C-alpha positions as semicolon CSV with decimal commas, in nm:
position;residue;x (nm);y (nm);z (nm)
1;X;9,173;8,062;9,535
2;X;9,168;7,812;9,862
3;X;8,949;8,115;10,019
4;X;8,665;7,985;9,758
5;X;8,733;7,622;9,821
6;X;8,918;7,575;9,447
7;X;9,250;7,675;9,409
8;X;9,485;7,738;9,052
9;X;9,794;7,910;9,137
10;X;9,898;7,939;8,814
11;X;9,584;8,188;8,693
12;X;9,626;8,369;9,067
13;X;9,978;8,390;8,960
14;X;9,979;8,576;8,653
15;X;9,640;8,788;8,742
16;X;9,849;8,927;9,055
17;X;10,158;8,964;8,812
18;X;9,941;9,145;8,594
19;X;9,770;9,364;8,836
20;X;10,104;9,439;9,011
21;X;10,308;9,523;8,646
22;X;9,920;9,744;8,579
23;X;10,028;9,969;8,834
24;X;10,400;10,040;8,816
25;X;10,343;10,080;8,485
26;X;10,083;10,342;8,525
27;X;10,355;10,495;8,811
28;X;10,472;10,741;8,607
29;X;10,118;10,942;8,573
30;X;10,046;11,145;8,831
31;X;9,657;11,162;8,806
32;X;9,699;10,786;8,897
33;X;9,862;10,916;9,198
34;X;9,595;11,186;9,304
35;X;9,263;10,952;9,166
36;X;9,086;10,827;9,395
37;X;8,926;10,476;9,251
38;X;8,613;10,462;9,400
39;X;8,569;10,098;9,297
40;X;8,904;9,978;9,318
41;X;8,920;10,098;9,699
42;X;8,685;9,897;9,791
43;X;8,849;9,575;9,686
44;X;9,239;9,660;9,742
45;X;9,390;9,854;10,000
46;X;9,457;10,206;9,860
47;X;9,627;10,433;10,096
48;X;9,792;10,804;10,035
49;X;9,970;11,026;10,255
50;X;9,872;11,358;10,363
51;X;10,087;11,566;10,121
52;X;9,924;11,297;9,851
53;X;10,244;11,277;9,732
54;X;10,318;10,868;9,867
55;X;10,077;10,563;9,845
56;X;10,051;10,238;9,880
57;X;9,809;9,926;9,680
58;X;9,770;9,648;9,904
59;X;9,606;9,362;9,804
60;X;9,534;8,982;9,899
61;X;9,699;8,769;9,637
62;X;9,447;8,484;9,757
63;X;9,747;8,230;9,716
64;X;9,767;8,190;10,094
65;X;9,551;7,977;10,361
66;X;9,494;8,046;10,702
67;X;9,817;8,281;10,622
68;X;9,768;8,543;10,375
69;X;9,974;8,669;10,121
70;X;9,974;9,054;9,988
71;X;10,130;9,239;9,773
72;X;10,211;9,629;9,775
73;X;10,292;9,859;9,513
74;X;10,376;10,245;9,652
75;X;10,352;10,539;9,426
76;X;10,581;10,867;9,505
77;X;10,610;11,205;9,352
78;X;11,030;11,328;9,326
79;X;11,122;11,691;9,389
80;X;11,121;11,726;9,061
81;X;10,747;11,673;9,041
82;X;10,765;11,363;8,832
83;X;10,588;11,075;8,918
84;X;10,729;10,686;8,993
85;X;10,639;10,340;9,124
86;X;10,813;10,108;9,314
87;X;10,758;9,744;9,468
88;X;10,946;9,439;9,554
89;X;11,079;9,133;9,360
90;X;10,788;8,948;9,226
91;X;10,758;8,575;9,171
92;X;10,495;8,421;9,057
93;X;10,552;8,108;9,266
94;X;10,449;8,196;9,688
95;X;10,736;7,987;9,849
96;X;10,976;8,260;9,683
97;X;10,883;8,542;9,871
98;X;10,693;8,445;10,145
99;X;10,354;8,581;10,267
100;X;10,373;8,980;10,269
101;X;10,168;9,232;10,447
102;X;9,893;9,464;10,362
103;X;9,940;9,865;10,419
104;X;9,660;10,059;10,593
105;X;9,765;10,377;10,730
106;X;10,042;10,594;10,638
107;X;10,132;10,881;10,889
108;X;10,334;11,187;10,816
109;X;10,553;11,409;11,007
110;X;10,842;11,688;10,858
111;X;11,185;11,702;10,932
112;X;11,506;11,896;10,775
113;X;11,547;11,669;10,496
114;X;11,126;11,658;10,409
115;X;10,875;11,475;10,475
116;X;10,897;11,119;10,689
117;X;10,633;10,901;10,610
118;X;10,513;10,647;10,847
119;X;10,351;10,311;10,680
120;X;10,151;10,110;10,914
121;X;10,114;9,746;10,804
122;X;9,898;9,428;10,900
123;X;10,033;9,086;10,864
124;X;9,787;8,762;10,900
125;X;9,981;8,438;10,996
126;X;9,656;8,265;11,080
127;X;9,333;8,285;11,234
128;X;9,500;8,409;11,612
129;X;9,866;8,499;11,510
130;X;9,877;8,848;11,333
131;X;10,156;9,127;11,354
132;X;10,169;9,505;11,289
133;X;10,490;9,704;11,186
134;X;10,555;10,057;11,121
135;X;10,826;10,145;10,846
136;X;10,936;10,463;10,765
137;X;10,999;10,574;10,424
138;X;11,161;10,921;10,304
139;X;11,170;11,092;9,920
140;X;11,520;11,167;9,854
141;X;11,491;11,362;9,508
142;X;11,363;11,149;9,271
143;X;11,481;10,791;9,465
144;X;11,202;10,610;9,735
145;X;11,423;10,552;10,079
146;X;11,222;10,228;10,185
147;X;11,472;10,179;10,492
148;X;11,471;10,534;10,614
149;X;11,666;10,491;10,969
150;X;11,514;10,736;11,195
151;X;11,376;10,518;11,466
152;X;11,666;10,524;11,786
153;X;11,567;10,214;11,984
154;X;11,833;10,044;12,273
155;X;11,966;9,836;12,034
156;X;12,043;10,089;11,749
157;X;11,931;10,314;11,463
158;X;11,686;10,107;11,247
159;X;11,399;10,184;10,992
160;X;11,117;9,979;11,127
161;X;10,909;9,866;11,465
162;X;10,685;9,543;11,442
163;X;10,527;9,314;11,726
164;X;10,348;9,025;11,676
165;X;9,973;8,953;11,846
166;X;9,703;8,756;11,912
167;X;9,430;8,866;11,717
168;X;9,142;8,741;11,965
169;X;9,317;8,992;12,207
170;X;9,180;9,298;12,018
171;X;8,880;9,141;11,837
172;X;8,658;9,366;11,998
173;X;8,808;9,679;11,860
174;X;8,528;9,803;11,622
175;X;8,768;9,957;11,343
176;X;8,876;9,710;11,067
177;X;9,198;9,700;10,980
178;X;9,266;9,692;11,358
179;X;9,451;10,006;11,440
180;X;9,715;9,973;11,692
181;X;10,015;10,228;11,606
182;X;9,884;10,571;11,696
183;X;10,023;10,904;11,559
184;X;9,991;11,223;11,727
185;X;10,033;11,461;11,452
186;X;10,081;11,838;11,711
187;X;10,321;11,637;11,919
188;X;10,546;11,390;11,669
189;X;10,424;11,112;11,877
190;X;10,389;10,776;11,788
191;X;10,303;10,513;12,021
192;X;10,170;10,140;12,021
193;X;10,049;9,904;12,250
194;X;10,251;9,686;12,510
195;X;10,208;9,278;12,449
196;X;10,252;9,026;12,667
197;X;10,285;8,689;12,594
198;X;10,146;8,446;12,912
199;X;10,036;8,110;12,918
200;X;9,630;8,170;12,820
201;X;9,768;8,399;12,509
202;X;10,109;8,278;12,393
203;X;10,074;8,493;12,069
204;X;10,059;8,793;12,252
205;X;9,833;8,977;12,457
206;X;9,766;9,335;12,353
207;X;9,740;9,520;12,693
208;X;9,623;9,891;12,737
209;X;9,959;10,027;12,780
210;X;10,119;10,171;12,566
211;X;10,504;10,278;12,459
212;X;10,574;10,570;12,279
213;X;10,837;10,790;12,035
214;X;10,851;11,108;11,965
215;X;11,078;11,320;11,629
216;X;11,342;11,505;11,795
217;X;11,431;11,694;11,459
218;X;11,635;11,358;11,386
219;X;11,525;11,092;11,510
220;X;11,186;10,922;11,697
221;X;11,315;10,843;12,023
222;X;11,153;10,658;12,330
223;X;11,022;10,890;12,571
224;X;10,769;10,620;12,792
């Protein structure tokens, strides 16, 4: 890869083809879902829900520079209690599908319909530009709802909440992954930080305010 100072896209190509197919294939099994891969974990992201019934593999496809590229695979159980995989077009060639993001943390909260799960994800556009989004996600029988709208903002209904950042702005927060989307678990609160873009940080300045949603039943709404 370029991180090693020698790159060959075509080997990084099929080995993250070939780890990606590896684990949609093995989808359908559902001690893959509740194992815990000690030694994978510490080289891809893995990252399960509190019911253990959603999760995410992240990992860095090293075809990217000073912008990485990631790939994700999530694993869900249906109603039914079978077990299934599910991830986004692949192509082998970057350019195609852009440089993804890698998930980290995966909040949970119920509502009429079951569970809403909250995936937190990082995205690295260089060394200083980074972003974070929160998606949310819902089981619908045996079907993955990856654009679950519960999120009322002022400009409408919508699945999904991201900001970009400067990453120098939070360096010294000790936790890596930075952690910037909060969940209050009691309350059915999530907030994140306000950022400010200004002339010394035109990224994005993450400030120590904060905006925040709470589930109504429905819907996370604003409520400061």
């Amino acid at each position: 890869s370029n991180y090693g100072g020698t790159s060959d896209y075509e080997v990084l190509g099929k080995e993250n083809k070939g780890l990606r197919d590896t684990l949609i294939g093995l989808g359908s099994r559902s001690d893959v879902l509740s194992y815990r891969f000690p030694r994978l974990s510490k080289k891809i992201f893995i990252t399960s829900s509190k019911d253990g019934r959603f999760r995410a593999y992240s990992w860095d496809t090293e075809e990217g520079g000073t912008m990485h590229d990631y790939l994700t695979v999530y694993q869900y159980k249906g109603r039914s209690g079978r077990t299934y995989s599910w991830a986004q077009p692949y192509s082998e060639d970057i350019s195609d599908h852009g440089a993804g993001s890698f998930v980290h943390q995966i909040f949970q909260t119920s509502s009429k319909s079951g569970p809403i799960y909250l995936v937190v994800s990082t995205f690295i556009g260089s060394t200083s530009l980074a972003g974070q989004a929160i998606n949310a996600f819902k089981i619908d029988a045996e079907k993955l709802d990856t654009k679950a709208k519960v999120i009322k903002t002022t400009e409408g209904v919508t699945n999904s909440i991201s900001f970009g950042y400067d990453f120098f702005s939070v360096v010294d927060h000790p936790e890596r992954p930075v952690k910037l989307f909060q969940f209050d678990e009691q309350k059915k609160e999530v907030r994140f930080p306000v950022v400010i873009e200004d002339e010394k940080t035109p990224q994005g300045r993450v400030t120590n305010k904060y905006i925040t949603y709470r589930f109504n039943g429905t819907y996370f709404v604003k409520v400061k």
